[in-house]
Amino acid sequence: MSPSTTPLPAAVISGSAANHLTGPLARDLGLDVTETRIDRFPDGELDVAVDPSIRDLDVYVVQSLGPPVSDHLVELLLLLDACRRAGAARLTAVVPYLAYSRKDRRASPGEAVSLRVVADVLQSSGADRAVLVDPHVPQVDSIFSIPLEVASAVPLLAKSVASDLVGSVAVVAPDLGAVHLAERYAAELGLDAVAVIRKTRLSGSEVEVTGLVGSGRVDTALIVDDIISTGSTLEAATEELRSRWHDPKVVITATHGLFTADAVERLGRLDPDSLSVTDSVEQGGRPAECQIVGIHSLLGDVIRRLSGLSRPG
Ligand code: R5P
C-alpha cells in the first residue's frame, strides 16, 4: 500500500537571529510566522515558549548561528524543545549558518569535536531533521544521525558575480578546504582555471600564505569561501594574488558573512573590486560595498519539497 500523500499542515517559527529570513520565507510559503516568546532572566538565562497551536503540525524552526553563536545555539535548542513538548508532529531545524562546524575532527590531541556535539544536541533537543546551507564540511552527513537537507547558495552567488568577471578568470580557493567549493563555482560558471592557496593559520585572526598552485596569471581572480569571519583569509589571499598576478581584478564571494573583529575595516582597506555574501547571517556591520544575496527563496524551495506545501497561487 502506498503511504498517504496528504501533507501535514506546516508552521514556521523564528529564532531571534533569523527574523530577517523567516518573514520573507513564511510569505514565500504562504504561512504566517508562529508566535514565540523569547525572554531573558536577569542572569542571562533564556526563557522560551512557543504558541501551543503547533500541536500535530510539521514545524520548521529557523535560526541562524551567527555571533553570539553560543546564545543563538542555545536559543535554537530551547525552541526545538518547546516545539517537541508542545506536540509538533515533525520538527525540522532550519539552520542557514551552522556555527561550530570548523571543528569536525581532532586536529591535535585533546581537542573537542564541536560539530559532533552540535549535531548530537540538535537531535536530543527534538530535531527530526535539519536543513543547512553550504556547511563548512561537505561530508557533514556522516556526522549527523538525523537526516539532512543540504542546500547551496553557490548557484545564486555565481549568478550574482558573473557580470564582474572580465578577461581570463581563475576561481581561487583561499585554502585547501575550499577546493571543492572552488570546483563547484568553476562548474557553475563554466570556467576551467582553479587555483589553490596554501594557508597556515597563525591565530584566530591571522593567517599566512605558504604557496599558490594551479593556475597561471589571469585578469580576474574570483576568490570563493564558505565563511568570512575576521577577513584574514581573504586579506592574505588577495595580497598574494595581487603580487603574483600583477594586480588582477579581485572578486570575492562567500556564503556566510560573519564580519567579526575588525573584518569591516580589513576588507575596506583591501578594497576588492566586488564583494558579496548571502543573508544567511543577519548583517549588522558589513563593508559598505558588500552586496547581499537573499536566500529565503532557496530555503522556501527546500521546505516546499520536504513539507509537500505548494506554491501560494
Ligand atoms: C576556514 O576553513 C573557512 O573556510 C574560512 O576560510 C575561515 O573561516 C575564514 O575565517 P577568517 O575570515 O577569520 O579568515
mmCIF file of C-alpha atoms and ligand atoms in Angstrom:
data_model
loop_
_atom_site.group_PDB
_atom_site.id
_atom_site.type_symbol
_atom_site.label_atom_id
_atom_site.label_comp_id
_atom_site.label_asym_id
_atom_site.label_seq_id
_atom_site.Cartn_x
_atom_site.Cartn_y
_atom_site.Cartn_z
ATOM 1 C CA MET A 1 0.000 0.000 0.000
ATOM 2 C CA SER A 2 1.451 3.423 -0.868
ATOM 3 C CA PRO A 3 1.782 5.913 2.007
ATOM 4 C CA SER A 4 -0.688 8.789 2.274
ATOM 5 C CA THR A 5 0.465 11.818 0.290
ATOM 6 C CA THR A 6 -1.628 14.354 2.198
ATOM 7 C CA PRO A 7 0.915 16.826 3.614
ATOM 8 C CA LEU A 8 0.736 17.728 7.282
ATOM 9 C CA PRO A 9 -0.185 21.373 7.893
ATOM 10 C CA ALA A 10 3.054 23.301 8.392
ATOM 11 C CA ALA A 11 4.208 26.077 10.734
ATOM 12 C CA VAL A 12 7.296 28.278 10.678
ATOM 13 C CA ILE A 13 8.982 29.547 13.842
ATOM 14 C CA SER A 14 11.807 32.051 14.028
ATOM 15 C CA GLY A 15 14.754 32.304 16.354
ATOM 16 C CA SER A 16 15.808 35.850 17.146
ATOM 17 C CA ALA A 17 18.805 35.617 14.800
ATOM 18 C CA ALA A 18 16.659 34.667 11.806
ATOM 19 C CA ASN A 19 13.807 37.199 11.776
ATOM 20 C CA HIS A 20 15.267 38.836 8.662
ATOM 21 C CA LEU A 21 14.918 35.500 6.818
ATOM 22 C CA THR A 22 11.842 33.946 8.395
ATOM 23 C CA GLY A 23 9.428 36.761 7.471
ATOM 24 C CA PRO A 24 10.137 36.581 3.703
ATOM 25 C CA LEU A 25 10.407 32.783 3.909
ATOM 26 C CA ALA A 26 6.968 32.412 5.544
ATOM 27 C CA ARG A 27 5.440 34.772 2.944
ATOM 28 C CA ASP A 28 7.055 32.675 0.219
ATOM 29 C CA LEU A 29 5.400 29.584 1.735
ATOM 30 C CA GLY A 30 2.038 31.313 2.210
ATOM 31 C CA LEU A 31 2.262 30.954 6.021
ATOM 32 C CA ASP A 32 2.353 33.300 8.999
ATOM 33 C CA VAL A 33 5.297 33.118 11.379
ATOM 34 C CA THR A 34 4.037 31.341 14.530
ATOM 35 C CA GLU A 35 4.421 33.419 17.676
ATOM 36 C CA THR A 36 7.092 32.707 20.243
ATOM 37 C CA ARG A 37 8.163 34.288 23.497
ATOM 38 C CA ILE A 38 11.906 34.642 23.939
ATOM 39 C CA ASP A 39 12.751 36.352 27.234
ATOM 40 C CA ARG A 40 15.811 36.507 29.417
ATOM 41 C CA PHE A 41 16.142 36.142 33.174
ATOM 42 C CA PRO A 42 18.364 38.764 34.826
ATOM 43 C CA ASP A 43 21.309 36.341 34.867
ATOM 44 C CA GLY A 44 21.119 35.990 31.094
ATOM 45 C CA GLU A 45 19.331 32.625 31.006
ATOM 46 C CA LEU A 46 16.880 32.303 28.142
ATOM 47 C CA ASP A 47 13.201 31.636 28.818
ATOM 48 C CA VAL A 48 11.491 30.368 25.657
ATOM 49 C CA ALA A 49 7.916 29.385 24.785
ATOM 50 C CA VAL A 50 6.056 28.657 21.545
ATOM 51 C CA ASP A 51 2.397 29.002 20.652
ATOM 52 C CA PRO A 52 0.776 25.667 21.603
ATOM 53 C CA SER A 53 -1.227 25.778 18.348
ATOM 54 C CA ILE A 54 1.684 23.922 16.694
ATOM 55 C CA ARG A 55 0.439 20.595 18.123
ATOM 56 C CA ASP A 56 0.366 17.954 15.372
ATOM 57 C CA LEU A 57 1.924 20.299 12.788
ATOM 58 C CA ASP A 58 5.002 19.939 10.590
ATOM 59 C CA VAL A 59 7.163 22.594 12.249
ATOM 60 C CA TYR A 60 10.212 24.394 10.793
ATOM 61 C CA VAL A 61 12.328 26.253 13.353
ATOM 62 C CA VAL A 62 14.594 28.742 11.585
ATOM 63 C CA GLN A 63 17.625 30.009 13.463
ATOM 64 C CA SER A 64 20.985 31.146 12.166
ATOM 65 C CA LEU A 65 24.032 30.696 14.366
ATOM 66 C CA GLY A 66 25.915 33.935 13.741
ATOM 67 C CA PRO A 67 27.539 35.791 16.651
ATOM 68 C CA PRO A 68 26.966 35.461 19.561
ATOM 69 C CA VAL A 69 26.965 31.875 18.364
ATOM 70 C CA SER A 70 26.511 30.067 21.672
ATOM 71 C CA ASP A 71 23.499 32.213 22.676
ATOM 72 C CA HIS A 72 21.870 31.609 19.326
ATOM 73 C CA LEU A 73 22.575 27.892 19.534
ATOM 74 C CA VAL A 74 21.019 27.561 22.994
ATOM 75 C CA GLU A 75 18.002 29.561 21.827
ATOM 76 C CA LEU A 76 17.555 27.132 18.918
ATOM 77 C CA LEU A 77 17.806 24.136 21.254
ATOM 78 C CA LEU A 78 15.189 25.617 23.604
ATOM 79 C CA LEU A 79 12.860 26.417 20.690
ATOM 80 C CA LEU A 80 13.171 22.822 19.466
ATOM 81 C CA ASP A 81 12.486 21.512 22.948
ATOM 82 C CA ALA A 82 9.461 23.800 23.333
ATOM 83 C CA CYS A 83 8.078 22.588 19.985
ATOM 84 C CA ARG A 84 8.609 18.955 20.862
ATOM 85 C CA ARG A 85 6.896 19.367 24.226
ATOM 86 C CA ALA A 86 4.030 21.238 22.556
ATOM 87 C CA GLY A 87 3.408 18.169 20.396
ATOM 88 C CA ALA A 88 4.829 19.087 16.983
ATOM 89 C CA ALA A 89 4.281 16.104 14.700
ATOM 90 C CA ARG A 90 7.578 16.610 12.881
ATOM 91 C CA LEU A 91 10.330 19.054 13.708
ATOM 92 C CA THR A 92 12.916 20.444 11.312
ATOM 93 C CA ALA A 93 15.780 22.716 12.387
ATOM 94 C CA VAL A 94 16.483 25.153 9.543
ATOM 95 C CA VAL A 95 19.981 26.454 10.237
ATOM 96 C CA PRO A 96 21.219 28.633 7.362
ATOM 97 C CA TYR A 97 24.581 29.143 9.062
ATOM 98 C CA LEU A 98 25.757 26.295 11.279
ATOM 99 C CA ALA A 99 28.334 27.554 13.764
ATOM 100 C CA TYR A 100 30.821 25.187 15.417
ATOM 101 C CA SER A 101 31.356 23.430 12.066
ATOM 102 C CA ARG A 102 35.018 24.237 11.745
ATOM 103 C CA LYS A 103 35.999 21.510 14.210
ATOM 104 C CA ASP A 104 34.751 18.382 12.514
ATOM 105 C CA ARG A 105 37.664 16.277 13.731
ATOM 106 C CA ARG A 106 40.536 16.489 16.202
ATOM 107 C CA ALA A 107 43.339 18.403 14.522
ATOM 108 C CA SER A 108 45.533 17.761 17.554
ATOM 109 C CA PRO A 109 45.232 15.545 20.629
ATOM 110 C CA GLY A 110 42.959 16.866 23.369
ATOM 111 C CA GLU A 111 40.646 18.928 21.153
ATOM 112 C CA ALA A 112 36.851 18.764 21.278
ATOM 113 C CA VAL A 113 34.947 17.934 18.078
ATOM 114 C CA SER A 114 32.393 20.724 18.199
ATOM 115 C CA LEU A 115 30.459 19.777 15.079
ATOM 116 C CA ARG A 116 29.692 16.372 16.535
ATOM 117 C CA VAL A 117 28.487 17.925 19.802
ATOM 118 C CA VAL A 118 26.182 20.341 17.942
ATOM 119 C CA ALA A 119 24.819 17.529 15.758
ATOM 120 C CA ASP A 120 24.027 15.491 18.869
ATOM 121 C CA VAL A 121 22.333 18.292 20.817
ATOM 122 C CA LEU A 122 20.151 19.297 17.867
ATOM 123 C CA GLN A 123 18.893 15.741 17.747
ATOM 124 C CA SER A 124 18.478 15.332 21.507
ATOM 125 C CA SER A 125 16.539 18.615 21.676
ATOM 126 C CA GLY A 126 13.949 17.211 19.288
ATOM 127 C CA ALA A 127 15.021 17.913 15.695
ATOM 128 C CA ASP A 128 13.899 15.077 13.414
ATOM 129 C CA ARG A 129 15.950 16.521 10.575
ATOM 130 C CA ALA A 130 17.873 19.654 9.665
ATOM 131 C CA VAL A 131 18.277 21.985 6.703
ATOM 132 C CA LEU A 132 21.746 23.523 6.254
ATOM 133 C CA VAL A 133 23.196 25.903 3.681
ATOM 134 C CA ASP A 134 26.759 25.365 2.443
ATOM 135 C CA PRO A 135 28.036 23.762 5.647
ATOM 136 C CA HIS A 136 31.766 24.087 6.247
ATOM 137 C CA VAL A 137 32.327 20.337 5.858
ATOM 138 C CA PRO A 138 30.949 18.724 2.713
ATOM 139 C CA GLN A 139 30.787 15.313 4.472
ATOM 140 C CA VAL A 140 28.522 16.715 7.206
ATOM 141 C CA ASP A 141 26.025 13.864 6.592
ATOM 142 C CA SER A 142 28.379 11.385 8.175
ATOM 143 C CA ILE A 143 28.447 13.402 11.410
ATOM 144 C CA PHE A 144 24.697 13.911 11.894
ATOM 145 C CA SER A 145 22.482 10.943 12.764
ATOM 146 C CA ILE A 146 19.300 12.770 11.724
ATOM 147 C CA PRO A 147 18.578 13.244 8.004
ATOM 148 C CA LEU A 148 19.957 16.445 6.491
ATOM 149 C CA GLU A 149 18.882 18.562 3.567
ATOM 150 C CA VAL A 150 21.894 20.499 2.366
ATOM 151 C CA ALA A 151 21.117 23.497 0.180
ATOM 152 C CA SER A 152 23.729 25.507 -1.653
ATOM 153 C CA ALA A 153 23.873 29.208 -2.350
ATOM 154 C CA VAL A 154 26.639 28.655 -4.911
ATOM 155 C CA PRO A 155 24.331 28.952 -7.968
ATOM 156 C CA LEU A 156 22.849 32.219 -6.595
ATOM 157 C CA LEU A 157 26.254 33.691 -5.747
ATOM 158 C CA ALA A 158 27.797 32.562 -9.037
ATOM 159 C CA LYS A 159 24.986 34.275 -10.909
ATOM 160 C CA SER A 160 25.475 37.450 -8.893
ATOM 161 C CA VAL A 161 29.222 37.687 -9.680
ATOM 162 C CA ALA A 162 29.085 36.557 -13.316
ATOM 163 C CA SER A 163 28.945 40.106 -14.714
ATOM 164 C CA ASP A 164 32.018 41.127 -12.623
ATOM 165 C CA LEU A 165 34.276 38.585 -14.319
ATOM 166 C CA VAL A 166 36.333 40.034 -17.162
ATOM 167 C CA GLY A 167 39.035 38.591 -19.412
ATOM 168 C CA SER A 168 40.719 35.394 -18.302
ATOM 169 C CA VAL A 169 39.366 34.211 -14.954
ATOM 170 C CA ALA A 170 40.583 31.777 -12.297
ATOM 171 C CA VAL A 171 38.455 30.608 -9.400
ATOM 172 C CA VAL A 172 40.671 30.728 -6.328
ATOM 173 C CA ALA A 173 40.302 28.565 -3.227
ATOM 174 C CA PRO A 174 41.885 30.637 -0.428
ATOM 175 C CA ASP A 175 42.827 27.436 1.421
ATOM 176 C CA LEU A 176 42.881 23.694 0.799
ATOM 177 C CA GLY A 177 39.488 23.280 2.473
ATOM 178 C CA ALA A 178 37.854 25.463 -0.188
ATOM 179 C CA VAL A 179 38.996 23.431 -3.206
ATOM 180 C CA HIS A 180 35.725 21.541 -3.540
ATOM 181 C CA LEU A 181 33.809 24.833 -3.311
ATOM 182 C CA ALA A 182 36.030 26.428 -5.973
ATOM 183 C CA GLU A 183 35.361 23.485 -8.275
ATOM 184 C CA ARG A 184 31.617 23.984 -7.793
ATOM 185 C CA TYR A 185 31.880 27.680 -8.728
ATOM 186 C CA ALA A 186 34.017 26.773 -11.734
ATOM 187 C CA ALA A 187 31.405 24.237 -12.893
ATOM 188 C CA GLU A 188 28.567 26.695 -12.304
ATOM 189 C CA LEU A 189 30.322 29.445 -14.285
ATOM 190 C CA GLY A 190 31.802 27.195 -16.988
ATOM 191 C CA LEU A 191 35.382 28.106 -16.006
ATOM 192 C CA ASP A 192 38.395 25.804 -16.301
ATOM 193 C CA ALA A 193 41.051 27.503 -14.207
ATOM 194 C CA VAL A 194 41.099 26.763 -10.481
ATOM 195 C CA ALA A 195 43.950 27.939 -8.271
ATOM 196 C CA VAL A 196 44.573 26.990 -4.661
ATOM 197 C CA ILE A 197 46.303 28.998 -1.984
ATOM 198 C CA ARG A 198 48.147 27.157 0.750
ATOM 199 C CA LYS A 199 47.365 28.814 4.042
ATOM 200 C CA THR A 200 48.616 28.311 7.575
ATOM 201 C CA ARG A 201 46.511 29.721 10.385
ATOM 202 C CA LEU A 202 48.660 31.527 12.933
ATOM 203 C CA SER A 203 45.813 32.565 15.278
ATOM 204 C CA GLY A 204 42.050 33.140 15.202
ATOM 205 C CA SER A 205 42.584 36.344 13.231
ATOM 206 C CA GLU A 206 45.896 35.892 11.410
ATOM 207 C CA VAL A 207 46.875 33.567 8.580
ATOM 208 C CA GLU A 208 49.943 33.201 6.419
ATOM 209 C CA VAL A 209 50.122 32.180 2.768
ATOM 210 C CA THR A 210 52.690 29.485 2.046
ATOM 211 C CA GLY A 211 52.053 28.873 -1.634
ATOM 212 C CA LEU A 212 49.821 29.155 -4.695
ATOM 213 C CA VAL A 213 49.216 26.310 -7.116
ATOM 214 C CA GLY A 214 47.067 25.568 -10.111
ATOM 215 C CA SER A 215 46.829 28.497 -12.490
ATOM 216 C CA GLY A 216 48.980 30.999 -14.351
ATOM 217 C CA ARG A 217 48.369 34.742 -14.235
ATOM 218 C CA VAL A 218 44.791 35.833 -15.090
ATOM 219 C CA ASP A 219 42.841 39.084 -15.473
ATOM 220 C CA THR A 220 40.265 38.299 -12.778
ATOM 221 C CA ALA A 221 40.665 36.289 -9.588
ATOM 222 C CA LEU A 222 37.354 35.043 -8.230
ATOM 223 C CA ILE A 223 38.108 34.151 -4.601
ATOM 224 C CA VAL A 224 35.439 31.934 -3.068
ATOM 225 C CA ASP A 225 34.961 30.788 0.526
ATOM 226 C CA ASP A 226 32.199 29.449 2.712
ATOM 227 C CA ILE A 227 32.752 31.835 5.640
ATOM 228 C CA ILE A 228 34.139 35.326 6.069
ATOM 229 C CA SER A 229 34.885 35.810 9.752
ATOM 230 C CA THR A 230 37.782 38.171 10.514
ATOM 231 C CA GLY A 231 38.640 38.552 6.813
ATOM 232 C CA SER A 232 42.210 37.401 7.442
ATOM 233 C CA THR A 233 41.966 34.536 4.929
ATOM 234 C CA LEU A 234 40.736 36.846 2.170
ATOM 235 C CA GLU A 235 43.256 39.529 3.032
ATOM 236 C CA ALA A 236 46.174 37.108 2.779
ATOM 237 C CA ALA A 237 44.807 35.555 -0.422
ATOM 238 C CA THR A 238 44.180 38.908 -2.101
ATOM 239 C CA GLU A 239 47.629 40.256 -1.236
ATOM 240 C CA GLU A 240 49.257 37.103 -2.589
ATOM 241 C CA LEU A 241 47.289 37.234 -5.854
ATOM 242 C CA ARG A 242 47.898 40.944 -6.352
ATOM 243 C CA SER A 243 51.591 40.418 -6.015
ATOM 244 C CA ARG A 244 51.835 37.178 -8.063
ATOM 245 C CA TRP A 245 49.377 38.116 -10.805
ATOM 246 C CA HIS A 246 50.263 41.847 -11.055
ATOM 247 C CA ASP A 247 47.084 43.380 -9.760
ATOM 248 C CA PRO A 248 44.252 41.295 -11.218
ATOM 249 C CA LYS A 249 40.640 42.316 -10.725
ATOM 250 C CA VAL A 250 39.634 40.751 -7.396
ATOM 251 C CA VAL A 251 36.085 39.454 -6.974
ATOM 252 C CA ILE A 252 35.239 37.888 -3.622
ATOM 253 C CA THR A 253 32.163 35.858 -2.759
ATOM 254 C CA ALA A 254 31.265 33.738 0.263
ATOM 255 C CA THR A 255 28.091 32.192 1.617
ATOM 256 C CA HIS A 256 28.290 33.265 5.257
ATOM 257 C CA GLY A 257 29.380 36.809 6.072
ATOM 258 C CA LEU A 258 30.036 36.955 9.820
ATOM 259 C CA PHE A 259 32.322 40.033 9.689
ATOM 260 C CA THR A 260 33.732 39.609 13.181
ATOM 261 C CA ALA A 261 36.568 41.508 14.918
ATOM 262 C CA ASP A 262 37.952 44.144 12.532
ATOM 263 C CA ALA A 263 36.753 42.416 9.334
ATOM 264 C CA VAL A 264 34.894 45.504 8.096
ATOM 265 C CA GLU A 265 37.988 47.734 8.341
ATOM 266 C CA ARG A 266 40.240 44.987 6.982
ATOM 267 C CA LEU A 267 38.059 44.381 3.932
ATOM 268 C CA GLY A 268 37.604 48.132 3.474
ATOM 269 C CA ARG A 269 41.397 48.527 3.289
ATOM 270 C CA LEU A 270 41.619 45.571 0.933
ATOM 271 C CA ASP A 271 39.133 47.254 -1.393
ATOM 272 C CA PRO A 272 38.244 44.290 -3.655
ATOM 273 C CA ASP A 273 36.526 45.092 -6.950
ATOM 274 C CA SER A 274 33.458 43.236 -5.757
ATOM 275 C CA LEU A 275 32.378 41.530 -2.530
ATOM 276 C CA SER A 276 29.200 39.541 -1.950
ATOM 277 C CA VAL A 277 27.715 37.268 0.713
ATOM 278 C CA THR A 278 24.265 35.845 1.391
ATOM 279 C CA ASP A 279 21.934 36.897 4.200
ATOM 280 C CA SER A 280 22.386 33.520 5.960
ATOM 281 C CA VAL A 281 23.560 35.618 8.916
ATOM 282 C CA GLU A 282 21.863 38.866 9.882
ATOM 283 C CA GLN A 283 24.077 41.713 8.752
ATOM 284 C CA GLY A 284 24.851 44.308 11.395
ATOM 285 C CA GLY A 285 28.205 45.784 10.427
ATOM 286 C CA ARG A 286 29.378 44.876 6.966
ATOM 287 C CA PRO A 287 31.632 46.568 4.444
ATOM 288 C CA ALA A 288 29.759 49.362 2.686
ATOM 289 C CA GLU A 289 30.229 47.926 -0.789
ATOM 290 C CA CYS A 290 29.209 44.376 0.146
ATOM 291 C CA GLN A 291 26.296 43.019 -1.890
ATOM 292 C CA ILE A 292 23.809 40.796 -0.076
ATOM 293 C CA VAL A 293 22.206 37.893 -1.913
ATOM 294 C CA GLY A 294 18.931 36.716 -0.348
ATOM 295 C CA ILE A 295 18.417 33.011 0.321
ATOM 296 C CA HIS A 296 14.805 32.912 1.573
ATOM 297 C CA SER A 297 13.547 31.527 -1.741
ATOM 298 C CA LEU A 298 16.268 28.854 -1.688
ATOM 299 C CA LEU A 299 15.049 27.817 1.784
ATOM 300 C CA GLY A 300 11.443 28.059 0.588
ATOM 301 C CA ASP A 301 12.149 25.566 -2.189
ATOM 302 C CA VAL A 302 13.712 23.114 0.278
ATOM 303 C CA ILE A 303 10.819 23.418 2.748
ATOM 304 C CA ARG A 304 8.225 23.010 -0.009
ATOM 305 C CA ARG A 305 9.971 19.828 -1.076
ATOM 306 C CA LEU A 306 10.096 18.484 2.494
ATOM 307 C CA SER A 307 6.604 19.514 3.538
ATOM 308 C CA GLY A 308 4.639 18.966 0.354
ATOM 309 C CA LEU A 309 3.406 22.582 0.552
ATOM 310 C CA SER A 310 2.581 24.019 -2.832
ATOM 311 C CA ARG A 311 3.443 27.491 -4.045
ATOM 312 C CA PRO A 312 0.800 30.030 -2.972
ATOM 313 C CA GLY A 313 -1.325 30.976 -6.008
HETATM 314 C C1 R5P B 1 38.188 28.135 7.068
HETATM 315 O O1 R5P B 1 38.473 26.968 6.938
HETATM 316 C C2 R5P B 1 36.992 28.768 6.429
HETATM 317 O O2 R5P B 1 36.657 28.168 5.217
HETATM 318 C C3 R5P B 1 37.222 30.239 6.218
HETATM 319 O O3 R5P B 1 38.314 30.400 5.331
HETATM 320 C C4 R5P B 1 37.548 30.917 7.512
HETATM 321 O O4 R5P B 1 36.605 30.576 8.471
HETATM 322 C C5 R5P B 1 37.550 32.413 7.324
HETATM 323 O O5 R5P B 1 37.925 32.986 8.545
HETATM 324 P P1 R5P B 1 38.640 34.390 8.560
HETATM 325 O O6 R5P B 1 37.777 35.323 7.771
HETATM 326 O O7 R5P B 1 38.713 34.746 10.017
HETATM 327 O O8 R5P B 1 39.986 34.199 7.960
#
